[in-house]
Every structure is written in structure tokens, then in C-alpha cells.
XYZ file of C-alpha atoms in Angstrom:
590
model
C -34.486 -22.245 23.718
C -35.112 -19.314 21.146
C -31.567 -20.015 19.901
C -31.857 -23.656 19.537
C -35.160 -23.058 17.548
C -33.287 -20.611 15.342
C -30.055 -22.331 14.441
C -29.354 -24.814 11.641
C -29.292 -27.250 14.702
C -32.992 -27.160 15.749
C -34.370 -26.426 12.121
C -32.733 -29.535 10.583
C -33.692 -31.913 14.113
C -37.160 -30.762 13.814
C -37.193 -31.403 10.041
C -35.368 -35.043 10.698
C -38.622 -34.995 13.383
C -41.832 -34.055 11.273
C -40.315 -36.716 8.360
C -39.762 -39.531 10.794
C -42.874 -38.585 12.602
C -44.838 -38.474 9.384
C -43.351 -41.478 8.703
C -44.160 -43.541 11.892
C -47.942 -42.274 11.746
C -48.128 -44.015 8.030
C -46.514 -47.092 9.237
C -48.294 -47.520 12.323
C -51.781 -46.529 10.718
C -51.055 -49.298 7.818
C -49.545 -51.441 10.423
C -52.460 -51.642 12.920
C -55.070 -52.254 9.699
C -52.745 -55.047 9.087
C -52.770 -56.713 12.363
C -56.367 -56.492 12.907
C -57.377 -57.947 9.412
C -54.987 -60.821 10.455
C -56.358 -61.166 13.669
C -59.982 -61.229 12.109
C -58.421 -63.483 9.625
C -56.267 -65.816 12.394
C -60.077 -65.864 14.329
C -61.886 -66.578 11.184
C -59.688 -69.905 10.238
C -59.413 -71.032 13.863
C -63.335 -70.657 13.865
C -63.384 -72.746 10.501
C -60.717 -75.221 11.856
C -62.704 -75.452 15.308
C -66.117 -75.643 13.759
C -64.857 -78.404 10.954
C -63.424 -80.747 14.042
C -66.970 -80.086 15.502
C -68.564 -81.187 12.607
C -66.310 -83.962 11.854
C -67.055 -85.498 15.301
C -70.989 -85.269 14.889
C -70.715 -87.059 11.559
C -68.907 -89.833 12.776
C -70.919 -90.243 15.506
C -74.142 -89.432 17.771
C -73.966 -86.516 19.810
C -73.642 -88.103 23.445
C -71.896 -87.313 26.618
C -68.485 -88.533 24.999
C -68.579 -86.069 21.630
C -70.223 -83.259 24.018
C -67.369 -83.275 26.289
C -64.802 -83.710 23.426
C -66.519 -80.612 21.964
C -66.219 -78.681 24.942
C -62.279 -79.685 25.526
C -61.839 -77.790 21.615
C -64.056 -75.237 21.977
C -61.880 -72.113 24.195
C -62.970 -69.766 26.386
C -64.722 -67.475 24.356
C -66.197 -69.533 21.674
C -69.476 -70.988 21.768
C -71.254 -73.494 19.600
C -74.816 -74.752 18.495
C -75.706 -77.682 16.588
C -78.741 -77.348 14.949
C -80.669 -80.365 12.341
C -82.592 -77.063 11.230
C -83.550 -73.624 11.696
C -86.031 -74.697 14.289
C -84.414 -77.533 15.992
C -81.035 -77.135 18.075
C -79.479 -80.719 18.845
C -76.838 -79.368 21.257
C -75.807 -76.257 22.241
C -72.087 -74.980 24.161
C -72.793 -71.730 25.792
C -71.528 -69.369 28.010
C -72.820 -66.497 29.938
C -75.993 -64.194 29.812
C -78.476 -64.085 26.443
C -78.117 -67.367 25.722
C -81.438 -67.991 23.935
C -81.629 -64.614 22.622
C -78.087 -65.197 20.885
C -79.215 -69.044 19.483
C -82.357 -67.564 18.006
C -80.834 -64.458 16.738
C -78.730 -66.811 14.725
C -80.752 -69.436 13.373
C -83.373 -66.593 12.549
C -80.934 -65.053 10.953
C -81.316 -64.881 7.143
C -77.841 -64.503 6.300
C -77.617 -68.898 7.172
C -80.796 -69.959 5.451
C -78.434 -71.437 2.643
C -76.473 -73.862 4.908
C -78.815 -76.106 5.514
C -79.087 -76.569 1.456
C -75.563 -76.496 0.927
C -72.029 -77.541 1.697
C -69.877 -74.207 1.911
C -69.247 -72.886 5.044
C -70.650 -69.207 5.505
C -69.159 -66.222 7.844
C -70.397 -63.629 8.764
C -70.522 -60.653 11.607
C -73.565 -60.319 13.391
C -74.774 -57.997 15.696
C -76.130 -59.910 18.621
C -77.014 -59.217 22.302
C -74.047 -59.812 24.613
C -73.319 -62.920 26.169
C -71.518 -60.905 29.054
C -74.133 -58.128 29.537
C -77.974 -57.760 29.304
C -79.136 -54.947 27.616
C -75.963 -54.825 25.120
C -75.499 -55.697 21.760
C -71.715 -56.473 20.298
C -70.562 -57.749 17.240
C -69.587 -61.382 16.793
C -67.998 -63.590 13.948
C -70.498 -66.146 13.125
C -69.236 -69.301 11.461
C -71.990 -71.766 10.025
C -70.479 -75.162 8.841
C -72.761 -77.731 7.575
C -73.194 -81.949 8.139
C -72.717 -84.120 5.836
C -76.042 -85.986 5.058
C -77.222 -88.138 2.074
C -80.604 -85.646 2.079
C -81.084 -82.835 0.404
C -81.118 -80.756 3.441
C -78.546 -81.256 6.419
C -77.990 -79.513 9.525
C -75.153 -77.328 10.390
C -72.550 -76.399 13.326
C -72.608 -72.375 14.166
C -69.671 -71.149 15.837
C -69.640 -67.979 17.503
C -66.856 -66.005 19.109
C -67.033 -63.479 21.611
C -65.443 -60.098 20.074
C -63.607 -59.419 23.665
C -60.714 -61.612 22.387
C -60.183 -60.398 19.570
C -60.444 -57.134 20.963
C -57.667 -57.658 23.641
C -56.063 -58.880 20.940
C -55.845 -56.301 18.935
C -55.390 -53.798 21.936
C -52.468 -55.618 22.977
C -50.988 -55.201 19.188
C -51.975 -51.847 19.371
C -49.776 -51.298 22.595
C -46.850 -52.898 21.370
C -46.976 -50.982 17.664
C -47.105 -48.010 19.838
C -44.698 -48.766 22.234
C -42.475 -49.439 19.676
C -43.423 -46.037 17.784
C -42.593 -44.181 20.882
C -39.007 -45.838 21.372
C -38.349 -45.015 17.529
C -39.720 -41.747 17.929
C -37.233 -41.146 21.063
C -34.549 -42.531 19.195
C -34.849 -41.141 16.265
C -35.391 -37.488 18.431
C -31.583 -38.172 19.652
C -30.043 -39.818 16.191
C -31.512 -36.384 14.674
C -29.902 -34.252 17.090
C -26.532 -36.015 17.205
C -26.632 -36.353 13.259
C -27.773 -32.577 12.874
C -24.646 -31.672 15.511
C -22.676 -33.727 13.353
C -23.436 -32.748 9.982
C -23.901 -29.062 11.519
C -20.485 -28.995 13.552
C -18.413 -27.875 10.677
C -21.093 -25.178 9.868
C -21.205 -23.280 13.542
C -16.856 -23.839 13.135
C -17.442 -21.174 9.677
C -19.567 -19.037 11.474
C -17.405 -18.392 14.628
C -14.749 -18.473 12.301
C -16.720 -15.737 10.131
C -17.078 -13.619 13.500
C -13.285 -14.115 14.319
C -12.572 -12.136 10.808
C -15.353 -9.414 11.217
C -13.678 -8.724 14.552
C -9.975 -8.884 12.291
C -8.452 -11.954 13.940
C -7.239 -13.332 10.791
C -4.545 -15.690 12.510
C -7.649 -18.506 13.596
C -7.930 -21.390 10.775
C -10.702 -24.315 10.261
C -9.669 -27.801 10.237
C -9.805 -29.489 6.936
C -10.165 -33.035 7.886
C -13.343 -33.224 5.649
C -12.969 -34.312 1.839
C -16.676 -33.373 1.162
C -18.112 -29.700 -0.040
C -18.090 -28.499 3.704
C -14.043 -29.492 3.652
C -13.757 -27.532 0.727
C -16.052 -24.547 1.887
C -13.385 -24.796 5.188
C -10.424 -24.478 2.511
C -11.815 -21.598 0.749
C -12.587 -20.315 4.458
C -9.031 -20.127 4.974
C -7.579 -18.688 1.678
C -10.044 -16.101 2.195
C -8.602 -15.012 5.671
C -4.805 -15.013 4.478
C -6.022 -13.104 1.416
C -7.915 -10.471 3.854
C -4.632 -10.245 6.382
C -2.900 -9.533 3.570
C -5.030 -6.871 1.978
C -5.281 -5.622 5.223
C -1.731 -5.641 5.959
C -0.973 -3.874 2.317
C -4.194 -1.244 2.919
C -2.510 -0.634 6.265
C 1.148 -0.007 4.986
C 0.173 1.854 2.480
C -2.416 4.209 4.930
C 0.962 4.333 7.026
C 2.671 5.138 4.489
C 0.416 8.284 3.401
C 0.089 9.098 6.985
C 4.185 9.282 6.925
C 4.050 11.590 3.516
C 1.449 14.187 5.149
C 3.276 14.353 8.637
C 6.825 14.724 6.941
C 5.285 16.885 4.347
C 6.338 20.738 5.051
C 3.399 21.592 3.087
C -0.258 22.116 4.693
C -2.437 19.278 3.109
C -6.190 19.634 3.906
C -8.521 17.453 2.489
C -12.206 18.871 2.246
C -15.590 16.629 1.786
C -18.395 18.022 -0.792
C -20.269 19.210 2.137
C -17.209 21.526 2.469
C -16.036 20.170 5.539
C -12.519 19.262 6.196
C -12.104 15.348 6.248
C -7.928 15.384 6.827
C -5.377 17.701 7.804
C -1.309 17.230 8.681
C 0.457 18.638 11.573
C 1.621 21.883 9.318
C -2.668 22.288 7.981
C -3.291 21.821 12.335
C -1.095 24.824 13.197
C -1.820 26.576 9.780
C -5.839 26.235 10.939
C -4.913 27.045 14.590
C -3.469 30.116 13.720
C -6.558 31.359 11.152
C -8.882 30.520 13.989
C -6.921 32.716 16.710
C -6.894 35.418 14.446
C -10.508 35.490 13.450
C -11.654 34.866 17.393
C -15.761 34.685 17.676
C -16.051 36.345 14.816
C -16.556 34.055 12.558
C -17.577 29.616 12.922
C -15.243 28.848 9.530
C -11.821 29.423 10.341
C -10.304 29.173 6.840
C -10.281 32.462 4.943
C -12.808 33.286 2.505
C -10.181 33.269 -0.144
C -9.988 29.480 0.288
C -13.400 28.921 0.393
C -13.618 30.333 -3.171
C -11.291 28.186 -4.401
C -12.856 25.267 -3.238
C -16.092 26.043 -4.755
C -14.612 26.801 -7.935
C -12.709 23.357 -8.215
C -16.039 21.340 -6.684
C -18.265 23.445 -9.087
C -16.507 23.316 -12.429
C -13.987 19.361 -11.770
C -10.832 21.847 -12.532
C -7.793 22.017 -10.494
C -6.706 25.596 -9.459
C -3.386 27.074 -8.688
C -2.628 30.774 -7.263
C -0.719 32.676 -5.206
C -2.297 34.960 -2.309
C -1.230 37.508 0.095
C -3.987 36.762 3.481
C -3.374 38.418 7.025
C -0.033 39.640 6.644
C 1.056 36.159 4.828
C 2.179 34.956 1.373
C 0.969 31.489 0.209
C 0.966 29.339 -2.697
C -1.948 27.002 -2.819
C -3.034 24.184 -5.206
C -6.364 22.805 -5.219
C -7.187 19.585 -6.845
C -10.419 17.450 -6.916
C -10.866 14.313 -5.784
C -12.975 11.392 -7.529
C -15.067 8.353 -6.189
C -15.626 6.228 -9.486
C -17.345 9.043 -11.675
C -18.328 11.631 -9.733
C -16.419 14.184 -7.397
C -16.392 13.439 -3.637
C -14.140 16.492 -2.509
C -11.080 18.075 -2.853
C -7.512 18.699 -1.677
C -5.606 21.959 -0.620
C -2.012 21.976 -0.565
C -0.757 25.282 0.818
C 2.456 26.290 0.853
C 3.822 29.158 3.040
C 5.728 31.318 1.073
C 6.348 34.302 3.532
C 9.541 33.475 4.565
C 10.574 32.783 1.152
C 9.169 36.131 -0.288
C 10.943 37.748 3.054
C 14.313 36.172 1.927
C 13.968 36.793 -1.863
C 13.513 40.611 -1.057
C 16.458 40.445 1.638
C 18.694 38.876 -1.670
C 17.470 41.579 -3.453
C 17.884 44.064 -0.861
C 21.283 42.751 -0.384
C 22.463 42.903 -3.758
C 21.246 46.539 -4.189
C 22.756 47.542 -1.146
C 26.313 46.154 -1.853
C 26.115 48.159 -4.966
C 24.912 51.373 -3.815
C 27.668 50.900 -0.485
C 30.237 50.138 -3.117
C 29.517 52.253 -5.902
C 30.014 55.371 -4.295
C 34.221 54.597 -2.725
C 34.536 52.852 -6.396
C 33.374 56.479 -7.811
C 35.282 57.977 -5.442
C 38.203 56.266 -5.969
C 37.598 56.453 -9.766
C 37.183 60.112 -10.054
C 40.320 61.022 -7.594
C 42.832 58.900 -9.036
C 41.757 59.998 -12.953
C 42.128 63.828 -11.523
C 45.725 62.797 -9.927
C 46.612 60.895 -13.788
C 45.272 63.979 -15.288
C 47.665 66.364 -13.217
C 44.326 68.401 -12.447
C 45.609 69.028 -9.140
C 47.688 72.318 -9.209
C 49.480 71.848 -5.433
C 50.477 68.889 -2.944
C 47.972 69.890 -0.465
C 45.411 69.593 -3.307
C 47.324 66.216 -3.965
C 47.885 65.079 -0.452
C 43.701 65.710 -0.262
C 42.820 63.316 -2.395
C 45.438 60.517 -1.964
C 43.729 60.807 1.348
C 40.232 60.327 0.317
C 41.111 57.791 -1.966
C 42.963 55.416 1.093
C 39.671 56.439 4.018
C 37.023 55.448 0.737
C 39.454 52.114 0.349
C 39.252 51.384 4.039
C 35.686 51.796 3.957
C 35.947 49.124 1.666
C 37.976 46.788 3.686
C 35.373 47.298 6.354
C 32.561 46.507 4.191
C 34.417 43.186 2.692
C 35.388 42.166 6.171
C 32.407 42.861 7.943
C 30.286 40.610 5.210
C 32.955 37.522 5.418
C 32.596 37.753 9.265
C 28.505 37.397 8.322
C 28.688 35.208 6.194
C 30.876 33.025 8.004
C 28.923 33.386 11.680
C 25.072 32.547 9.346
C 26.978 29.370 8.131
C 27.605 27.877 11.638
C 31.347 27.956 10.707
C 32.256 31.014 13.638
C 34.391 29.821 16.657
C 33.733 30.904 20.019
C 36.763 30.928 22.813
C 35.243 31.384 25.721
C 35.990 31.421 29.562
C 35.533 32.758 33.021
C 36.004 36.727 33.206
C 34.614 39.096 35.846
C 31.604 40.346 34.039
C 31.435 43.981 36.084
C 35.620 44.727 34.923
C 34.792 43.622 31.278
C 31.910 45.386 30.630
C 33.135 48.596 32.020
C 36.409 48.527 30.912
C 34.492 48.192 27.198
C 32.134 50.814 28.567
C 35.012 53.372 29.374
C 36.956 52.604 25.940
C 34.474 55.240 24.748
C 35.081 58.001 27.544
C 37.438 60.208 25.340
C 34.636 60.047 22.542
C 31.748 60.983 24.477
C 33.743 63.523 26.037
C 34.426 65.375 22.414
C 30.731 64.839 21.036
C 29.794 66.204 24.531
C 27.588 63.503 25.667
C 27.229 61.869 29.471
C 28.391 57.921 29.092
C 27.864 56.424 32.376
C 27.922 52.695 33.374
C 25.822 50.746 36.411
C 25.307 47.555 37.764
C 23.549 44.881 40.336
C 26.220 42.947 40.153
C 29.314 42.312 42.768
C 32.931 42.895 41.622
C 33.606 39.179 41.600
C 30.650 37.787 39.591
C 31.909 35.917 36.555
C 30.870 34.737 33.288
C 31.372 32.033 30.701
C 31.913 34.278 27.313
C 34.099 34.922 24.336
C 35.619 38.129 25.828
C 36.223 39.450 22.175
C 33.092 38.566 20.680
C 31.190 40.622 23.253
C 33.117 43.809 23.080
C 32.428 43.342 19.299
C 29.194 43.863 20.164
C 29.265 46.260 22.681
C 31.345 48.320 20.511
C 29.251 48.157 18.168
C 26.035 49.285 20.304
C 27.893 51.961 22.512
C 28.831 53.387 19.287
C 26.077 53.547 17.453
C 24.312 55.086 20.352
C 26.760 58.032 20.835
C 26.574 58.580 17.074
C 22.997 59.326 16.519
C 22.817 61.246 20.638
C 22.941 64.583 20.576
C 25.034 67.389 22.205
C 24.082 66.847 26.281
C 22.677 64.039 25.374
C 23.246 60.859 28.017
C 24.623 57.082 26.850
C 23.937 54.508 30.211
C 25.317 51.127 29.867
C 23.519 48.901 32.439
C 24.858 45.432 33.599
C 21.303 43.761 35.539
C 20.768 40.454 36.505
C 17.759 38.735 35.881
C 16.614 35.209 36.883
C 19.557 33.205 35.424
C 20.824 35.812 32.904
C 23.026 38.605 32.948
C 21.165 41.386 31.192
C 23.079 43.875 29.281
C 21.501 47.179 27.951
C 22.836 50.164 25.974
C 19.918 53.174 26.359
C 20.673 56.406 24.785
C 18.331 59.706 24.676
C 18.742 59.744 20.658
C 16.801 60.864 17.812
C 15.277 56.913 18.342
C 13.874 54.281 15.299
C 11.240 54.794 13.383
C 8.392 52.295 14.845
C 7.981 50.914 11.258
C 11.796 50.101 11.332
C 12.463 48.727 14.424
C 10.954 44.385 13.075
C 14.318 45.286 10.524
C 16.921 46.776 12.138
C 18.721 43.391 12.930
C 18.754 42.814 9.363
C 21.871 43.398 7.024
C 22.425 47.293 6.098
C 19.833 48.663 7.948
C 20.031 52.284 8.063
C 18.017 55.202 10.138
C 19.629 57.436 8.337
C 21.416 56.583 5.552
C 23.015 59.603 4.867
C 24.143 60.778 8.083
C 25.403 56.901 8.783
C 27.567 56.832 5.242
C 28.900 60.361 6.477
C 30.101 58.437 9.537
C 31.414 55.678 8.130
C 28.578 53.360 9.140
C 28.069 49.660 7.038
C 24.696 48.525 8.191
C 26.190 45.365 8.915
C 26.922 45.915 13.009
C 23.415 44.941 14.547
C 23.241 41.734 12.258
C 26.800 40.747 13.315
C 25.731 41.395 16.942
C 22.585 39.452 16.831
C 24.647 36.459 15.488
C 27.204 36.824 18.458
C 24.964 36.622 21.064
C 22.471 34.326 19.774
C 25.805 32.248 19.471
C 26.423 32.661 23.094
C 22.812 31.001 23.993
C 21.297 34.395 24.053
C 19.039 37.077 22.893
C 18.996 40.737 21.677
C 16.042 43.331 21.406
C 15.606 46.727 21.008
C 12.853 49.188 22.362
C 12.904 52.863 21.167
C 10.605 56.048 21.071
C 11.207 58.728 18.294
C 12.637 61.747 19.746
C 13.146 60.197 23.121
C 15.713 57.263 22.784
C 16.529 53.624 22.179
C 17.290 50.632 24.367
C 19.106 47.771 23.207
C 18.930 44.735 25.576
C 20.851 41.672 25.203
C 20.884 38.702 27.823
C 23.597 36.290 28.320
C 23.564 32.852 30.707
C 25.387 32.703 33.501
């Protein structure tokens, strides 16, 4: 009921309501003064009509039996009559019920009719006189004195008198029918309203639930336009104005999809930060970038970006100014660019965009650890080969032994060479995907051994114990590049007998674990430095530089290893102790 009352509905029926209502009071109020002044009126000229025929039948002739009953056939139920020659004589008198000689003197008493005896106009009037249906009562009567005609000065008269109960009923009966009649318009005006406020409402309660259909972003639902008036037009506009919202919509979206595309592609951490400080958006790289601060500070601290940052961003929220630098936090290099962000005129935030340059620092100072370390591996055969052949030009050499000496230098230095070159094509050509593997089923225990026992005579002269063992039966096989993995073997096995001392031990170990085969060269050497052992994988590494040159070494081995098992589907690692030994480990599927 509440919602009836509360809608356009029930405000414009009850409006339609009161104005009708208000209305039909007027009318009926002006109405039933209009019906009972004609009533009073219609009584009035039937009394004057009634009491002329009277008087028109006593002037013509004698009052006798004959008049008095043709008086009594016009005179009606109600109506009464008294024929008087003057105030104190009554001729004849017609009357019904109680009071009747209280009523006739009341009347000719009555001062109001002292003229009609003198004169020839008829004179009403309403009189208050005791009832002529109940003693003890007074009601109000129309009194209608008409006079004779006579040739004398003074006449008598007719007075007609009307009992007020008919005009009464009368009037009550009016009064029943006017509001009968208001009561039917009033009940059909009640449902006219309410169908005509529907109606004229209909179109209304259409925009609303259409209104709720686009708050809740179902743009597809449309309002007939079968209306020409303003409602059809508000219906049109309606319409245009839920196309033009899907299509904002549909343009806001794309282009927050968009965005949301840039950030996740970006490589770049992207964190956007309110003016409270707190961070509003973040990509996937700013998630693991923020993951990673936050497992290296632990408890210790509720703000897991660096303090670093946080001084950046209150510098650029402070003074509107965007900031670049370059900082070196927990072990990493970054690059980060802070820029405010604006809503109208003032300065709602601000975004980071942080760019991890450790990798890019580590590879700049490989390149330059590269280039200096071609130089200084080649500069000292090119010397070499410089000074000899100038002393064999310049006949410095007094013998051939002298001679033979240095032609021999000058062809080991130039090998060296060929090593080097070689060694950095077969690098660069395994780090640029372009290496072939030609692999196939060998007996892993006969392969690795027979690599293993290669090196037998050169243990034996540098006096060290080279043993091999394994877990594995005779017949086990493998899917490998058999060349490729004595490469590497070779390469470990001889490393290890070079820097193991006299009595020293070299055990090559052939393990399997879960579904690898697990490889491992362990030697009781002088063992890595603990600081060295993140770079030996890496291109020239050197323990020791000058013992390795003295050997012949390139630096180049481990990183041309690494790259032949990790193109096998493998890994390599090494574990060493100073003074007690190292352990390289490299697994290979089965």
C-alpha cells in the first residue's frame, strides 16, 4: 500500500480525487440550495394556484356542500384551507389532524395578514405554528393568504397552509438522489483516475525500469516509441542515451583492456601509488618484484618496498617533479622513473616504473670482461710470436738449437692460438642455438670409463690415483652425443688432475639418481675460492691464472661444458672446499 501511496500512480489518483471530490462537494452544496428553493418555489405557486381556484369558486358562488366538496377534491393531502370574511369570523374551514383551532387562530391573529383583508395582493409567508400532526410541537408552514373579490372596502380572504412534511420528503428524496448520484461519480471518477493515471503514468514506470536496467549495465533493453508527445520524445532520448553509454562503455572497456594488455606484456615493473602512499596497481613483473622485497625483509618490517623508493615517492608527491635514477638495493641494480599523476589540478599519486638492470649490468661487465680477456690471452702468443720471429730476422740466434728453440715456441704459442679461436667459435656457436647434437644409445658404464681411463698414463706421470665407480650394470644405456660428453669429461678430468697434487686422488663416479644418470668428477685439489665458485661457468675463468696459462689452459672449458650438457636436457654444479677438493656434478636423463 506504502508503494502505491508513493508512486506517481497514487499521487496523481489521489490528486484526480481531492479535485473531483472538491468539485462534487461545490456542486452538490449549490445543487441541493437549488432544489430546495425550487421546491419552496414549486410549493409556493401550487399554493397560489390552489388558493386562487379556491377563491375563484367562493366568488362565483356561496359556500355550500357543492363548493365545499369541490374544495376538498383540489385541496391534497397536506394542504389545508380557511375561509375567513375577517379576522374574527371563519366561513369554512378544511382541516386535518391535531391543533386545529390553535393553527386557525394563530393565523388570523397573525399580524403578518392584517393587510389582506384591505387589499388585493396575495401575501406569503412562513409561520411558525403548532403541528397539525403532534401536540406539543411547533413546525414551520408556508402560509398563503389570497383575498375575495368584494365591491367593499374590506373583503375576506382564503389562507392556505401546507404541512412542511412534504416538502420535506421532498427535498430528502432530492437530497438522496443528488447524493446517490455523487457517490456513483465519485466511484467512477475513483476508477477513470486510476486507469487515466496508469495510462498517462505507463510510459513513466517503462523509463524507470528502463533507468534500473542501465544502472545494472543492460544497455541492450529499448522503450517503445509509439508516443508522438514529450513522453515519446523523453523515450527517444531514453534510448540514444543507452547506445551512447554501451558505447562509452564498450570504448572505456577496450581501452582499460588495452592498458591492462600494456602493463602485463610490459617487462618493466609498473606500480602505481595513491597520495596516501599506498599502492593502487601493480603488473605481474611489480607482483614478483614486491614478492621478492617482502621475502627478503620477513617480519621485519609492514612496507615491503625499500626505503629508497619511498624517498622517491615523497620527493615527486612533495615537489609535482618527475624523478629518474639509478640504484644498487639488496644485491640488485635498477633503473627507476617516477612520474606524478594528476586529477584535474591537483596531484592524486604517482607511478614507478622500475626496470631491472642486474642482468644487464652482469652482461655489460661479462662484454667487458670478455674483451679484456681476449686481449690479455692474445697479447702475450702475439708478443711471443713477435719477439721470436724479429730475434730469428735479426740472426740474434748464434746456433740451431738456439734456432730450433724458438721456431718451437713460436708454433706451441700459435697453437695456443688455434685453441683459443676454436674454442670461442665452438661458444659462440653452442650460445646461438646453432650446435648439433648426434645422439644415440651407448652403454653408459663402457663410455664413461673408457673416457675415464684415456687419462691413466697422465695421472700415472703427475703421480696421482684416478679411479672410476659406479651403481650402474654393464648393460645400462643412454641417449647422448657420445662426443659431446667426452668433450666434457675431458675437459673436467683434466682440469682436476691439473690443479691435484702429487698423491693426490681423481674419482670419477657414474650414480644414478631418480631418473638421471649422475656424473661427478671429485678431486682432493687446492679447491675454488668460495667467492669464485657463482663464476666459474663463465667464459675465462681462472683459479689461477698463472699456473693455468703455464698449462696451456683457455678459461673457456667449463662454459663449453655447461652448454653441452644443458644441451642434453641437463645440469652441471660444482661444490668445493679450499685446500680439500672440488666436485663437479653433472646429471643427464635417461
Amino acid at each position: 500500500m506504502n508503494r502505491i501511496w508513493n508512486s506517481i500512480v497514487g499521487k496523481l489518483w489521489v490528486t484526480i480525487l481531492l479535485l473531483v471530490s472538491f468539485v462534487l462537494f461545490v456542486f452538490t452544496v449549490l445543487m441541493l440550495e437549488f432544489l430546495e428553493n425550487y421546491h419552496n418555489q414549486q410549493a409556493e405557486s401550487s399554493l397560489r394556484q390552489t388558493a386562487a381556484t379556491i377563491a375563484s369558486i367562493v366568488d362565483d358562488e356561496q359556500v355550500n356542500s357543492i363548493s365545499i366538496e369541490i374544495i376538498k377534491e383540489i385541496l391534497n393531502e397536506h394542504t389545508n384551507a380557511l375561509i375567513a370574511e375577517n379576522p374574527n369570523k371563519v366561513v369554512y374551514a378544511v382541516q386535518d389532524g391535531v391543533n386545529s383551532e390553535s393553527i386557525q387562530q394563530s393565523i388570523l391573529t397573525n399580524k403578518a395578514f392584517e393587510e389582506i383583508y384591505a387589499s388585493m395582493k396575495p401575501i406569503s409567508k412562513e409561520l411558525i405554528l403548532p403541528s397539525n400532526t403532534e401536540k406539543g410541537k411547533m413546525d414551520s408552514y408556508v402560509v398563503l393568504g389570497f383575498p375575495l373579490k368584494s365591491e367593499n372596502e374590506m373583503h375576506g380572504a382564503v389562507f392556505i397552509y401546507q404541512n412542511p412534511d412534504a416538502i420535506h420528503q421532498t427535498s430528502r428524496e432530492t437530497t438522496k438522489i443528488v447524493f446517490l448520484s455523487a457517490t456513483i461519480a465519485f466511484i467512477l471518477t475513483t476508477i477513470f483516475a486510476f486507469f487515466l493515471s496508469s495510462r498517462i503514468t505507463y510510459p513513466l514506470r517503462k523509463m524507470r525500469e528502463h533507468a534500473f536496467e542501465l544502472a545494472k549495465g543492460r544497455f541492450d533493453s529499448k522503450l517503445p516509441t509509439k508516443q508522438n508527445d514529450e513522453i515519446g520524445q523523453l523515450a527517444v532520448a531514453f534510448n540514444q542515451m543507452g547506445r551512447q553509454l554501451k558505447h562509452h562503455l564498450e570504448v572505456i572497456n577496450q581501452e582499460k583492456e588495452q592498458l591492462s594488455s600494456i602493463l602485463t606484456s610490459m617487462t618493466d615493473a609498473v606500480i602505481t601509488f595513491n597520495r596516501d602512499r599506498t599502492i593502487l596497481v601493480s603488473n605481474p613483473p611489480a607482483d614478483r618484484l614486491l614478492q621478492k622485497w617482502f621475502i627478503s625483509k620477513g617480519s621485519q618490517s609492514a612496507k615491503p618496498i625499500p626505503p629508497e623508493l619511498y624517498h622517491m615517492l615523497d620527493h615527486v608527491l612533495d615537489f609535482e617533479d618527475k624523478l629518474e635514477e639509478e640504484l644498487s638495493m639488496e644485491g640488485s641494480y635498477y633503473g627507476i622513473t617516477f612520474s606524478p599523476l594528476y586529477s584535474g589540478e591537483a596531484i592524486r599519486g604517482a607511478v614507478a616504473v622500475i626496470r631491472d638492470k642486474t642482468e644487464q649490468n652482469r652482461l655489460e661487465k661479462l662484454r667487458s670482461d670478455f674483451i679484456a680477456n681476449v686481449s690479455h690471452e692474445l697479447r702475450t702468443p702475439i708478443a711471443m710470436l713477435q719477439g721470436y720471429s724479429e730475434a730469428i730476422l735479426d740472426d740474434v740466434v748464434t746456433s740451431d738449437e738456439e734456432r730450433n728453440e724458438m721456431i718451437r715456441i713460436i708454433y706451441d704459442e700459435s697453437q695456443r692460438m688455434g685453441r683459443l679461436v676454436t674454442d670461442l667459435l665452438d661458444l659462440a656457436r653452442m650460445e646461438s642455438g646453432h650446435m648439433t647434437l648426434y645422439k644415440e644409445n651407448v652403454p653408459m658404464v663402457s663410455v664413461v670409463e673408457r673416457m675415464t681411463h684415456k687419462f691413466g698414463q697422465v695421472a700415472k706421470e703427475k703421480q696421482v690415483n684416478l679411479r672410476f665407480e659406479t651403481e650402474f650394470t654393464p648393460t645400462a644405456m643412454i641417449h647422448i652425443d657420445e662426443d659431446r660428453i667426452e668433450q666434457v669429461l675431458t675437459n673436467l678430468i683434466d682440469n682436476a688432475l691439473r690443479h691435484t697434487p702429487e698423491e693426490g686422488s681423481v674419482t670419477v663416479s657414474l650414480l644414478k639418481e631418480q631418473t638421471y644418470a649422475k656424473i661427478q668428477v671429485r678431486d682432493t685439489g687446492v679447491g675454488i675460492p668460495q667467492d669464485d665458485l657463482p663464476y666459474v661457468f663463465e667464459r675465462f675463468y681462472k683459479a689461477d691464472k698463472a699456473r693455468t696459462r703455464s698449462k696451456g689452459g683457455t678459461g673457456l672449458g667449463l662454459a663449453i661444458a655447461r652448454n653441452i650438457v644443458e644441451a642434453h636436457k641437463g645440469t652441471i654444479a660444482v661444490n668445493s672446499v679450499e685446500k680439500e677438493g672440488t666436485t663437479f656434478t653433472f646429471y643427464l636423463p635417461i
